[in-house]
PDB file of C-alpha atoms in Angstrom:
ATOM      1  CA  UNK A 514     -10.863  11.638   5.406  1.00  0.00           C
ATOM      2  CA  UNK A 515      -8.972  11.249   8.710  1.00  0.00           C
ATOM      3  CA  UNK A 516     -10.319   8.439  10.899  1.00  0.00           C
ATOM      4  CA  UNK A 517     -10.338   8.380  14.683  1.00  0.00           C
ATOM      5  CA  UNK A 518      -7.817   5.562  14.787  1.00  0.00           C
ATOM      6  CA  UNK A 519      -4.807   6.996  16.541  1.00  0.00           C
ATOM      7  CA  UNK A 520      -2.194   8.016  13.984  1.00  0.00           C
ATOM      8  CA  UNK A 521       1.200   6.328  14.115  1.00  0.00           C
ATOM      9  CA  UNK A 522       4.051   8.460  12.834  1.00  0.00           C
ATOM     10  CA  UNK A 523       6.541   5.635  13.115  1.00  0.00           C
ATOM     11  CA  UNK A 524       4.334   3.452  10.942  1.00  0.00           C
ATOM     12  CA  UNK A 525       3.992   6.256   8.386  1.00  0.00           C
ATOM     13  CA  UNK A 526       7.763   6.775   8.373  1.00  0.00           C
ATOM     14  CA  UNK A 527       8.434   3.059   7.962  1.00  0.00           C
ATOM     15  CA  UNK A 528       5.976   2.836   5.079  1.00  0.00           C
ATOM     16  CA  UNK A 529       7.634   5.795   3.343  1.00  0.00           C
ATOM     17  CA  UNK A 530      11.144   4.381   3.799  1.00  0.00           C
ATOM     18  CA  UNK A 531      10.061   0.901   2.658  1.00  0.00           C
ATOM     19  CA  UNK A 532       8.387   2.239  -0.474  1.00  0.00           C
ATOM     20  CA  UNK A 533      11.398   4.450  -1.258  1.00  0.00           C
ATOM     21  CA  UNK A 534      13.895   1.606  -0.892  1.00  0.00           C
ATOM     22  CA  UNK A 535      11.698  -0.813  -2.805  1.00  0.00           C
ATOM     23  CA  UNK A 536      11.290   1.844  -5.501  1.00  0.00           C
ATOM     24  CA  UNK A 537      15.066   2.019  -5.894  1.00  0.00           C
ATOM     25  CA  UNK A 538      15.285  -1.773  -6.055  1.00  0.00           C
ATOM     26  CA  UNK A 539      12.417  -1.854  -8.549  1.00  0.00           C
ATOM     27  CA  UNK A 540      14.093   0.674 -10.869  1.00  0.00           C
ATOM     28  CA  UNK A 541      17.381  -1.232 -10.678  1.00  0.00           C
ATOM     29  CA  UNK A 542      15.527  -4.492 -11.311  1.00  0.00           C
ATOM     30  CA  UNK A 543      13.761  -3.172 -14.406  1.00  0.00           C
ATOM     31  CA  UNK A 544      17.016  -1.629 -15.685  1.00  0.00           C
ATOM     32  CA  UNK A 545      18.860  -4.933 -15.215  1.00  0.00           C
ATOM     33  CA  UNK A 546      16.137  -6.838 -17.058  1.00  0.00           C
ATOM     34  CA  UNK A 547      16.224  -4.339 -19.935  1.00  0.00           C
ATOM     35  CA  UNK A 548      20.008  -4.774 -20.253  1.00  0.00           C
ATOM     36  CA  UNK A 549      19.810  -8.555 -20.055  1.00  0.00           C
ATOM     37  CA  UNK A 550      16.754  -9.075 -22.248  1.00  0.00           C
ATOM     38  CA  UNK A 551      17.497  -6.162 -24.648  1.00  0.00           C
ATOM     39  CA  UNK A 552      13.819  -5.232 -24.921  1.00  0.00           C
ATOM     40  CA  UNK A 553      12.813  -2.257 -22.789  1.00  0.00           C
ATOM     41  CA  UNK A 554       9.318  -2.103 -24.265  1.00  0.00           C
ATOM     42  CA  UNK A 555       8.515  -5.686 -23.244  1.00  0.00           C
ATOM     43  CA  UNK A 556       9.934  -5.299 -19.738  1.00  0.00           C
ATOM     44  CA  UNK A 557       8.298  -1.935 -18.991  1.00  0.00           C
ATOM     45  CA  UNK A 558       4.896  -2.885 -20.421  1.00  0.00           C
ATOM     46  CA  UNK A 559       4.743  -6.226 -18.604  1.00  0.00           C
ATOM     47  CA  UNK A 560       5.994  -4.773 -15.305  1.00  0.00           C
ATOM     48  CA  UNK A 561       3.562  -1.841 -15.455  1.00  0.00           C
ATOM     49  CA  UNK A 562       0.645  -4.110 -16.376  1.00  0.00           C
ATOM     50  CA  UNK A 563       1.360  -6.494 -13.491  1.00  0.00           C
ATOM     51  CA  UNK A 564       1.784  -3.649 -10.989  1.00  0.00           C
ATOM     52  CA  UNK A 565      -1.454  -2.045 -12.141  1.00  0.00           C
ATOM     53  CA  UNK A 566      -3.325  -5.324 -11.938  1.00  0.00           C
ATOM     54  CA  UNK A 567      -2.073  -6.010  -8.425  1.00  0.00           C
ATOM     55  CA  UNK A 568      -2.934  -2.482  -7.231  1.00  0.00           C
ATOM     56  CA  UNK A 569      -6.407  -2.262  -8.782  1.00  0.00           C
ATOM     57  CA  UNK A 570      -7.517  -5.857  -8.369  1.00  0.00           C
ATOM     58  CA  UNK A 571      -5.731  -6.936  -5.173  1.00  0.00           C
ATOM     59  CA  UNK A 572      -9.015  -7.212  -3.279  1.00  0.00           C
ATOM     60  CA  UNK A 573     -10.575  -9.492  -5.896  1.00  0.00           C
ATOM     61  CA  UNK A 574      -7.418 -11.595  -6.204  1.00  0.00           C
ATOM     62  CA  UNK A 575      -7.217 -12.111  -2.447  1.00  0.00           C
ATOM     63  CA  UNK A 576     -10.914 -12.950  -2.127  1.00  0.00           C
ATOM     64  CA  UNK A 577     -10.743 -15.433  -5.000  1.00  0.00           C
ATOM     65  CA  UNK A 578      -7.632 -17.124  -3.633  1.00  0.00           C
ATOM     66  CA  UNK A 579      -9.140 -17.469  -0.158  1.00  0.00           C
ATOM     67  CA  UNK A 580     -12.577 -18.527  -1.408  1.00  0.00           C
ATOM     68  CA  UNK A 581     -14.137 -15.408   0.057  1.00  0.00           C
ATOM     69  CA  UNK A 582     -17.440 -13.951  -1.059  1.00  0.00           C
ATOM     70  CA  UNK A 583     -19.165 -10.655  -0.376  1.00  0.00           C
ATOM     71  CA  UNK A 584     -22.035 -11.048   2.101  1.00  0.00           C
ATOM     72  CA  UNK A 585     -25.006  -8.780   2.717  1.00  0.00           C
ATOM     73  CA  UNK A 586     -26.468  -7.745   6.044  1.00  0.00           C
ATOM     74  CA  UNK A 587     -29.309 -10.278   5.729  1.00  0.00           C
ATOM     75  CA  UNK A 588     -26.830 -13.181   5.693  1.00  0.00           C
ATOM     76  CA  UNK A 589     -24.561 -12.048   8.525  1.00  0.00           C
ATOM     77  CA  UNK A 590     -26.391  -9.366  10.520  1.00  0.00           C
ATOM     78  CA  UNK A 591     -24.165  -9.623  13.615  1.00  0.00           C
ATOM     79  CA  UNK A 592     -20.969  -9.320  11.579  1.00  0.00           C
ATOM     80  CA  UNK A 593     -22.305  -6.264   9.753  1.00  0.00           C
ATOM     81  CA  UNK A 594     -23.485  -4.751  13.037  1.00  0.00           C
ATOM     82  CA  UNK A 595     -20.008  -4.997  14.595  1.00  0.00           C
ATOM     83  CA  UNK A 596     -18.355  -3.434  11.533  1.00  0.00           C
ATOM     84  CA  UNK A 597     -21.022  -0.694  11.397  1.00  0.00           C
ATOM     85  CA  UNK A 598     -20.380   0.154  15.043  1.00  0.00           C
ATOM     86  CA  UNK A 599     -16.597   0.203  14.649  1.00  0.00           C
ATOM     87  CA  UNK A 600     -16.739   2.327  11.487  1.00  0.00           C
ATOM     88  CA  UNK A 601     -19.010   4.836  13.243  1.00  0.00           C
ATOM     89  CA  UNK A 602     -16.652   4.876  16.232  1.00  0.00           C
ATOM     90  CA  UNK A 603     -13.627   5.340  13.981  1.00  0.00           C
ATOM     91  CA  UNK A 604     -15.410   7.780  11.623  1.00  0.00           C
ATOM     92  CA  UNK A 605     -14.364   5.914   8.503  1.00  0.00           C
ATOM     93  CA  UNK A 606     -16.151   4.517   5.421  1.00  0.00           C
ATOM     94  CA  UNK A 607     -17.568   1.033   5.806  1.00  0.00           C
ATOM     95  CA  UNK A 608     -15.600  -1.525   3.764  1.00  0.00           C
ATOM     96  CA  UNK A 609     -17.132  -4.330   1.764  1.00  0.00           C
ATOM     97  CA  UNK A 610     -17.821  -7.256   4.088  1.00  0.00           C
ATOM     98  CA  UNK A 611     -16.849 -10.764   2.997  1.00  0.00           C
ATOM     99  CA  UNK A 612     -16.762 -14.245   4.486  1.00  0.00           C
ATOM    100  CA  UNK A 613     -14.502 -17.152   3.537  1.00  0.00           C
ATOM    101  CA  UNK A 614     -15.816 -20.658   4.085  1.00  0.00           C
ATOM    102  CA  UNK A 615     -12.649 -21.940   5.756  1.00  0.00           C
ATOM    103  CA  UNK A 616     -12.215 -23.692   9.082  1.00  0.00           C
ATOM    104  CA  UNK A 617      -8.939 -21.871   9.701  1.00  0.00           C
ATOM    105  CA  UNK A 618      -9.769 -19.007  12.102  1.00  0.00           C
ATOM    106  CA  UNK A 619      -8.457 -15.808  10.545  1.00  0.00           C
ATOM    107  CA  UNK A 620      -9.301 -12.446   9.007  1.00  0.00           C
ATOM    108  CA  UNK A 621      -7.704 -10.036   6.557  1.00  0.00           C
ATOM    109  CA  UNK A 622      -8.222  -6.643   4.976  1.00  0.00           C
ATOM    110  CA  UNK A 623      -7.292  -5.656   1.444  1.00  0.00           C
ATOM    111  CA  UNK A 624      -7.960  -2.862  -1.028  1.00  0.00           C
ATOM    112  CA  UNK A 625      -6.204   0.162  -2.467  1.00  0.00           C
ATOM    113  CA  UNK A 626      -7.754   2.788  -0.141  1.00  0.00           C
ATOM    114  CA  UNK A 627     -10.421   3.186   2.600  1.00  0.00           C
ATOM    115  CA  UNK A 628     -13.110   3.802  -0.031  1.00  0.00           C
ATOM    116  CA  UNK A 629     -12.245   0.587  -1.885  1.00  0.00           C
ATOM    117  CA  UNK A 630     -11.492  -1.831   0.916  1.00  0.00           C
ATOM    118  CA  UNK A 631     -12.647  -5.322   1.855  1.00  0.00           C
ATOM    119  CA  UNK A 632     -12.614  -6.939   5.281  1.00  0.00           C
ATOM    120  CA  UNK A 633     -12.967 -10.706   5.174  1.00  0.00           C
ATOM    121  CA  UNK A 634     -13.355 -13.182   8.031  1.00  0.00           C
ATOM    122  CA  UNK A 635     -13.421 -16.958   7.901  1.00  0.00           C
ATOM    123  CA  UNK A 636     -16.319 -19.038   9.150  1.00  0.00           C
ATOM    124  CA  UNK A 637     -13.798 -20.693  11.476  1.00  0.00           C
ATOM    125  CA  UNK A 638     -13.154 -17.347  13.136  1.00  0.00           C
ATOM    126  CA  UNK A 639     -16.845 -16.497  13.482  1.00  0.00           C
ATOM    127  CA  UNK A 640     -17.512 -19.876  15.069  1.00  0.00           C
ATOM    128  CA  UNK A 641     -14.732 -19.654  17.645  1.00  0.00           C
ATOM    129  CA  UNK A 642     -14.757 -16.071  18.932  1.00  0.00           C
ATOM    130  CA  UNK A 643     -16.931 -14.300  21.468  1.00  0.00           C
ATOM    131  CA  UNK A 644     -18.486 -10.958  20.368  1.00  0.00           C
ATOM    132  CA  UNK A 645     -15.894  -8.827  22.201  1.00  0.00           C
ATOM    133  CA  UNK A 646     -13.044 -10.882  20.721  1.00  0.00           C
ATOM    134  CA  UNK A 647     -14.488 -10.550  17.217  1.00  0.00           C
ATOM    135  CA  UNK A 648     -14.784  -6.799  17.718  1.00  0.00           C
ATOM    136  CA  UNK A 649     -11.084  -6.630  18.600  1.00  0.00           C
ATOM    137  CA  UNK A 650     -10.063  -8.587  15.504  1.00  0.00           C
ATOM    138  CA  UNK A 651     -12.230  -6.463  13.211  1.00  0.00           C
ATOM    139  CA  UNK A 652     -10.903  -3.253  14.775  1.00  0.00           C
ATOM    140  CA  UNK A 653      -7.394  -4.555  14.062  1.00  0.00           C
ATOM    141  CA  UNK A 654      -8.258  -5.124  10.394  1.00  0.00           C
ATOM    142  CA  UNK A 655     -10.026  -1.765  10.055  1.00  0.00           C
ATOM    143  CA  UNK A 656      -6.967  -0.001  11.440  1.00  0.00           C
ATOM    144  CA  UNK A 657      -4.929  -1.471   8.561  1.00  0.00           C
ATOM    145  CA  UNK A 658      -7.401   0.153   6.177  1.00  0.00           C
ATOM    146  CA  UNK A 659      -7.464   3.475   8.024  1.00  0.00           C
ATOM    147  CA  UNK A 660      -3.659   3.686   8.211  1.00  0.00           C
ATOM    148  CA  UNK A 661      -3.448   2.793   4.498  1.00  0.00           C
ATOM    149  CA  UNK A 662      -0.784   0.189   5.198  1.00  0.00           C
ATOM    150  CA  UNK A 663      -2.906  -2.398   3.363  1.00  0.00           C
ATOM    151  CA  UNK A 664      -2.305  -0.530   0.104  1.00  0.00           C
ATOM    152  CA  UNK A 665       1.392  -0.103   0.920  1.00  0.00           C
ATOM    153  CA  UNK A 666       1.944  -3.784   1.683  1.00  0.00           C
ATOM    154  CA  UNK A 667       0.072  -4.683  -1.511  1.00  0.00           C
ATOM    155  CA  UNK A 668       2.335  -2.502  -3.652  1.00  0.00           C
ATOM    156  CA  UNK A 669       5.430  -3.538  -1.702  1.00  0.00           C
ATOM    157  CA  UNK A 670       4.711  -7.232  -2.142  1.00  0.00           C
ATOM    158  CA  UNK A 671       4.426  -6.795  -5.917  1.00  0.00           C
ATOM    159  CA  UNK A 672       8.184  -6.646  -6.455  1.00  0.00           C
ATOM    160  CA  UNK A 673       8.759  -9.894  -4.586  1.00  0.00           C
ATOM    161  CA  UNK A 674       5.936 -11.562  -6.497  1.00  0.00           C
ATOM    162  CA  UNK A 675       7.236 -10.622  -9.943  1.00  0.00           C
ATOM    163  CA  UNK A 676      10.841 -11.495  -9.000  1.00  0.00           C
ATOM    164  CA  UNK A 677       9.678 -14.864  -7.706  1.00  0.00           C
ATOM    165  CA  UNK A 678       7.732 -15.523 -10.899  1.00  0.00           C
ATOM    166  CA  UNK A 679      10.771 -14.704 -13.050  1.00  0.00           C
ATOM    167  CA  UNK A 680      12.968 -17.028 -10.980  1.00  0.00           C
ATOM    168  CA  UNK A 681      10.475 -19.855 -11.466  1.00  0.00           C
ATOM    169  CA  UNK A 682      10.096 -19.112 -15.174  1.00  0.00           C
ATOM    170  CA  UNK A 683      13.865 -19.027 -15.723  1.00  0.00           C
ATOM    171  CA  UNK A 684      14.346 -22.221 -13.724  1.00  0.00           C
ATOM    172  CA  UNK A 685      11.732 -24.232 -15.596  1.00  0.00           C
ATOM    173  CA  UNK A 686      12.839 -22.800 -18.938  1.00  0.00           C
ATOM    174  CA  UNK A 687      16.349 -24.066 -18.310  1.00  0.00           C
ATOM    175  CA  UNK A 688      15.099 -27.354 -16.891  1.00  0.00           C
ATOM    176  CA  UNK A 689      12.845 -28.239 -19.801  1.00  0.00           C
ATOM    177  CA  UNK A 690      14.403 -26.340 -22.680  1.00  0.00           C
ATOM    178  CA  UNK A 691      18.123 -26.122 -21.952  1.00  0.00           C
ATOM    179  CA  UNK A 692      19.104 -28.348 -24.839  1.00  0.00           C
ATOM    180  CA  UNK A 693      17.555 -26.032 -27.406  1.00  0.00           C
ATOM    181  CA  UNK A 694      19.500 -22.931 -26.371  1.00  0.00           C
ATOM    182  CA  UNK A 695      22.978 -21.714 -27.144  1.00  0.00           C
ATOM    183  CA  UNK A 696      25.502 -20.821 -24.471  1.00  0.00           C
ATOM    184  CA  UNK A 697      24.850 -17.046 -24.619  1.00  0.00           C
ATOM    185  CA  UNK A 698      21.143 -17.535 -24.030  1.00  0.00           C
ATOM    186  CA  UNK A 699      21.882 -19.792 -21.081  1.00  0.00           C
ATOM    187  CA  UNK A 700      24.141 -17.111 -19.573  1.00  0.00           C
ATOM    188  CA  UNK A 701      21.423 -14.480 -19.967  1.00  0.00           C
ATOM    189  CA  UNK A 702      18.851 -16.716 -18.279  1.00  0.00           C
ATOM    190  CA  UNK A 703      21.270 -17.445 -15.443  1.00  0.00           C
ATOM    191  CA  UNK A 704      21.886 -13.712 -14.992  1.00  0.00           C
ATOM    192  CA  UNK A 705      18.152 -12.976 -14.977  1.00  0.00           C
ATOM    193  CA  UNK A 706      17.627 -15.686 -12.391  1.00  0.00           C
ATOM    194  CA  UNK A 707      20.447 -14.298 -10.222  1.00  0.00           C
ATOM    195  CA  UNK A 708      19.173 -10.713 -10.368  1.00  0.00           C
ATOM    196  CA  UNK A 709      15.606 -11.822  -9.678  1.00  0.00           C
ATOM    197  CA  UNK A 710      16.671 -13.961  -6.734  1.00  0.00           C
ATOM    198  CA  UNK A 711      18.612 -11.033  -5.222  1.00  0.00           C
ATOM    199  CA  UNK A 712      15.644  -8.686  -5.695  1.00  0.00           C
ATOM    200  CA  UNK A 713      13.299 -11.234  -4.151  1.00  0.00           C
ATOM    201  CA  UNK A 714      15.561 -11.556  -1.104  1.00  0.00           C
ATOM    202  CA  UNK A 715      15.800  -7.772  -0.632  1.00  0.00           C
ATOM    203  CA  UNK A 716      12.073  -7.223  -0.998  1.00  0.00           C
ATOM    204  CA  UNK A 717      11.396 -10.172   1.320  1.00  0.00           C
ATOM    205  CA  UNK A 718      13.468  -8.624   4.114  1.00  0.00           C
ATOM    206  CA  UNK A 719      12.064  -5.101   3.655  1.00  0.00           C
ATOM    207  CA  UNK A 720       8.475  -6.338   3.639  1.00  0.00           C
ATOM    208  CA  UNK A 721       9.034  -8.476   6.755  1.00  0.00           C
ATOM    209  CA  UNK A 722      10.413  -5.474   8.654  1.00  0.00           C
ATOM    210  CA  UNK A 723       7.411  -3.321   7.715  1.00  0.00           C
ATOM    211  CA  UNK A 724       4.841  -6.078   8.168  1.00  0.00           C
ATOM    212  CA  UNK A 725       5.895  -6.937  11.719  1.00  0.00           C
ATOM    213  CA  UNK A 726       5.694  -3.339  12.854  1.00  0.00           C
ATOM    214  CA  UNK A 727       2.350  -2.711  11.153  1.00  0.00           C
ATOM    215  CA  UNK A 728       0.827  -5.651  13.013  1.00  0.00           C
ATOM    216  CA  UNK A 729       1.909  -4.188  16.345  1.00  0.00           C
ATOM    217  CA  UNK A 730       0.564  -0.797  15.223  1.00  0.00           C
ATOM    218  CA  UNK A 731      -2.791  -2.368  14.292  1.00  0.00           C
ATOM    219  CA  UNK A 732      -3.023  -4.172  17.639  1.00  0.00           C
ATOM    220  CA  UNK A 733      -2.300  -0.910  19.453  1.00  0.00           C
ATOM    221  CA  UNK A 734      -4.800   1.113  17.409  1.00  0.00           C
ATOM    222  CA  UNK A 735      -7.534  -1.513  17.829  1.00  0.00           C
ATOM    223  CA  UNK A 736      -6.987  -1.785  21.579  1.00  0.00           C
ATOM    224  CA  UNK A 737      -7.174   1.987  22.020  1.00  0.00           C
ATOM    225  CA  UNK A 738     -10.250   2.353  19.806  1.00  0.00           C
ATOM    226  CA  UNK A 739     -12.267  -0.371  21.532  1.00  0.00           C
ATOM    227  CA  UNK A 740     -10.838   0.225  24.997  1.00  0.00           C
ATOM    228  CA  UNK A 741     -10.611  -3.545  25.496  1.00  0.00           C
ATOM    229  CA  UNK A 742      -7.071  -4.775  24.850  1.00  0.00           C
ATOM    230  CA  UNK A 743      -7.781  -7.925  26.900  1.00  0.00           C
ATOM    231  CA  UNK A 744     -10.455  -9.015  24.396  1.00  0.00           C
ATOM    232  CA  UNK A 745      -7.995  -8.651  21.523  1.00  0.00           C
ATOM    233  CA  UNK A 746      -5.367 -10.540  23.532  1.00  0.00           C
ATOM    234  CA  UNK A 747      -7.873 -13.321  24.158  1.00  0.00           C
ATOM    235  CA  UNK A 748      -8.677 -13.507  20.432  1.00  0.00           C
ATOM    236  CA  UNK A 749      -4.968 -13.653  19.562  1.00  0.00           C
ATOM    237  CA  UNK A 750      -4.330 -16.461  22.027  1.00  0.00           C
ATOM    238  CA  UNK A 751      -7.341 -18.451  20.882  1.00  0.00           C
ATOM    239  CA  UNK A 752      -6.739 -18.015  17.127  1.00  0.00           C
ATOM    240  CA  UNK A 753      -2.986 -18.715  17.324  1.00  0.00           C
ATOM    241  CA  UNK A 754      -3.584 -21.863  19.361  1.00  0.00           C
ATOM    242  CA  UNK A 755      -6.244 -23.184  17.013  1.00  0.00           C
ATOM    243  CA  UNK A 756      -4.169 -22.499  13.882  1.00  0.00           C
ATOM    244  CA  UNK A 757      -1.212 -24.335  15.430  1.00  0.00           C
ATOM    245  CA  UNK A 758      -3.386 -27.438  15.643  1.00  0.00           C
ATOM    246  CA  UNK A 759      -4.227 -27.404  11.932  1.00  0.00           C
ATOM    247  CA  UNK A 760      -1.898 -29.653   9.851  1.00  0.00           C
ATOM    248  CA  UNK A 761       0.627 -27.629   7.855  1.00  0.00           C
ATOM    249  CA  UNK A 762      -0.417 -29.321   4.603  1.00  0.00           C
ATOM    250  CA  UNK A 763      -3.886 -27.829   5.044  1.00  0.00           C
ATOM    251  CA  UNK A 764      -2.431 -24.323   5.499  1.00  0.00           C
ATOM    252  CA  UNK A 765      -0.123 -24.178   2.471  1.00  0.00           C
ATOM    253  CA  UNK A 766      -2.537 -22.266   0.240  1.00  0.00           C
ATOM    254  CA  UNK A 767      -3.233 -19.754   2.980  1.00  0.00           C
ATOM    255  CA  UNK A 768       0.459 -19.152   3.744  1.00  0.00           C
ATOM    256  CA  UNK A 769       0.925 -17.145   0.540  1.00  0.00           C
ATOM    257  CA  UNK A 770      -1.277 -14.464   2.120  1.00  0.00           C
ATOM    258  CA  UNK A 771       0.294 -14.436   5.590  1.00  0.00           C
ATOM    259  CA  UNK A 772       1.261 -10.757   5.297  1.00  0.00           C
ATOM    260  CA  UNK A 773      -2.428  -9.835   5.148  1.00  0.00           C
ATOM    261  CA  UNK A 774      -3.740 -12.106   7.922  1.00  0.00           C
ATOM    262  CA  UNK A 775      -4.639 -11.240  11.500  1.00  0.00           C
ATOM    263  CA  UNK A 776      -2.258 -13.975  12.568  1.00  0.00           C
ATOM    264  CA  UNK A 777       0.011 -16.073  10.302  1.00  0.00           C
ATOM    265  CA  UNK A 778      -0.865 -19.595   9.183  1.00  0.00           C
ATOM    266  CA  UNK A 779       2.309 -21.226  10.476  1.00  0.00           C
ATOM    267  CA  UNK A 780       1.014 -24.667  11.418  1.00  0.00           C
ATOM    268  CA  UNK A 781       1.916 -27.008  14.237  1.00  0.00           C
ATOM    269  CA  UNK A 782       5.714 -26.868  13.922  1.00  0.00           C
ATOM    270  CA  UNK A 783       6.727 -23.586  12.267  1.00  0.00           C
ATOM    271  CA  UNK A 784      10.442 -24.087  12.929  1.00  0.00           C
ATOM    272  CA  UNK A 785      12.601 -21.699  10.911  1.00  0.00           C
ATOM    273  CA  UNK A 786       9.483 -20.224   9.274  1.00  0.00           C
ATOM    274  CA  UNK A 787       8.845 -18.300  12.490  1.00  0.00           C
ATOM    275  CA  UNK A 788      12.150 -16.437  12.041  1.00  0.00           C
ATOM    276  CA  UNK A 789      10.944 -15.109   8.678  1.00  0.00           C
ATOM    277  CA  UNK A 790       7.346 -14.597   9.741  1.00  0.00           C
ATOM    278  CA  UNK A 791       5.384 -11.574   8.546  1.00  0.00           C
ATOM    279  CA  UNK A 792       4.131 -11.091  12.129  1.00  0.00           C
ATOM    280  CA  UNK A 793       5.813 -10.477  15.471  1.00  0.00           C
ATOM    281  CA  UNK A 794       5.654 -13.327  17.949  1.00  0.00           C
ATOM    282  CA  UNK A 795       2.523 -13.960  19.983  1.00  0.00           C
ATOM    283  CA  UNK A 796       4.445 -13.049  23.146  1.00  0.00           C
ATOM    284  CA  UNK A 797       5.407  -9.650  21.711  1.00  0.00           C
ATOM    285  CA  UNK A 798       1.823  -8.900  20.772  1.00  0.00           C
ATOM    286  CA  UNK A 799       0.466 -10.000  24.144  1.00  0.00           C
ATOM    287  CA  UNK A 800       3.131  -8.023  26.028  1.00  0.00           C
ATOM    288  CA  UNK A 801       2.161  -4.859  24.177  1.00  0.00           C
ATOM    289  CA  UNK A 802      -1.541  -5.418  24.849  1.00  0.00           C
ATOM    290  CA  UNK A 803      -0.733  -6.061  28.500  1.00  0.00           C
ATOM    291  CA  UNK A 804       1.001  -2.684  28.755  1.00  0.00           C
ATOM    292  CA  UNK A 805      -1.934  -0.942  27.070  1.00  0.00           C
ATOM    293  CA  UNK A 806      -4.328  -2.721  29.410  1.00  0.00           C
ATOM    294  CA  UNK A 807      -2.354  -1.437  32.397  1.00  0.00           C
ATOM    295  CA  UNK A 808      -2.307   2.109  30.986  1.00  0.00           C
ATOM    296  CA  UNK A 809      -6.068   2.042  30.480  1.00  0.00           C
ATOM    297  CA  UNK A 810      -6.622   0.555  33.914  1.00  0.00           C
ATOM    298  CA  UNK A 811      -8.498  -2.382  32.436  1.00  0.00           C
ATOM    299  CA  UNK A 812      -9.487  -4.961  35.031  1.00  0.00           C
ATOM    300  CA  UNK A 813      -9.030  -8.022  32.804  1.00  0.00           C
ATOM    301  CA  UNK A 814      -5.583  -9.432  32.130  1.00  0.00           C
ATOM    302  CA  UNK A 815      -4.223 -10.124  28.624  1.00  0.00           C
ATOM    303  CA  UNK A 816      -5.257 -13.523  27.404  1.00  0.00           C
ATOM    304  CA  UNK A 817      -8.552 -13.406  29.270  1.00  0.00           C
ATOM    305  CA  UNK A 818     -11.880 -12.245  27.952  1.00  0.00           C
TER     306      UNK A 818
END
């Protein structure tokens, strides 16, 4: 079913190109592992099982990792009311609604398609935002679901995850068991580690390029759907500022899911991490919302409610 969120052909094209390129890398990766490990059955079965698990259970994995739980209307009537209104406005199925008991103000959407999606907000976000700001954030997350880029980023991130796991496995295997292996085995493990590291780097760069654009696309779609880009700009400013004041050590668990968040958990001094961020800079996002505000003739300025 086509939602009323404005379609974005450039986003669709970027998703297609990213998946195609990652598909080529994935095939080459599996082929290299088969050659190195000399067991195509093991490699194919394990890779397919992990991909399937990430695709079908990504929503549950994300909720578990972020301590989120599904909430009914009786528990959070205002949250459900906002999502009901936005889904009716966008003409899309209502996702499962979840809340994470975290002070970090943030939100994310996950799921393999609009009929099997979850939108989760933290209690820190609910406590800090005004109703119009919350509506903007939720519209942003719903646009990810409607554009299906949540499913794409989930599949795309799989390759980096499995490559990273293999690198760690190979490293610790050599670290703790190097003395029990012959030289040929050590060479194979080194080759596996090298291939996996290269694949991880390629997938990392491709996902960052897609993720940054999809965040701008979601901001744009949310602003146009609600007609209040200034409220979304205000939410962005408030959430980014509050996250920056949270110690980095308290954000480390959350950082693994930065690609899915409304705004990344970068901490007080992001440094070089900002260069490799899954999101465009706050200034870029606010500049875009400012232009949309001017186009719509909105009285409020970006950054103000």
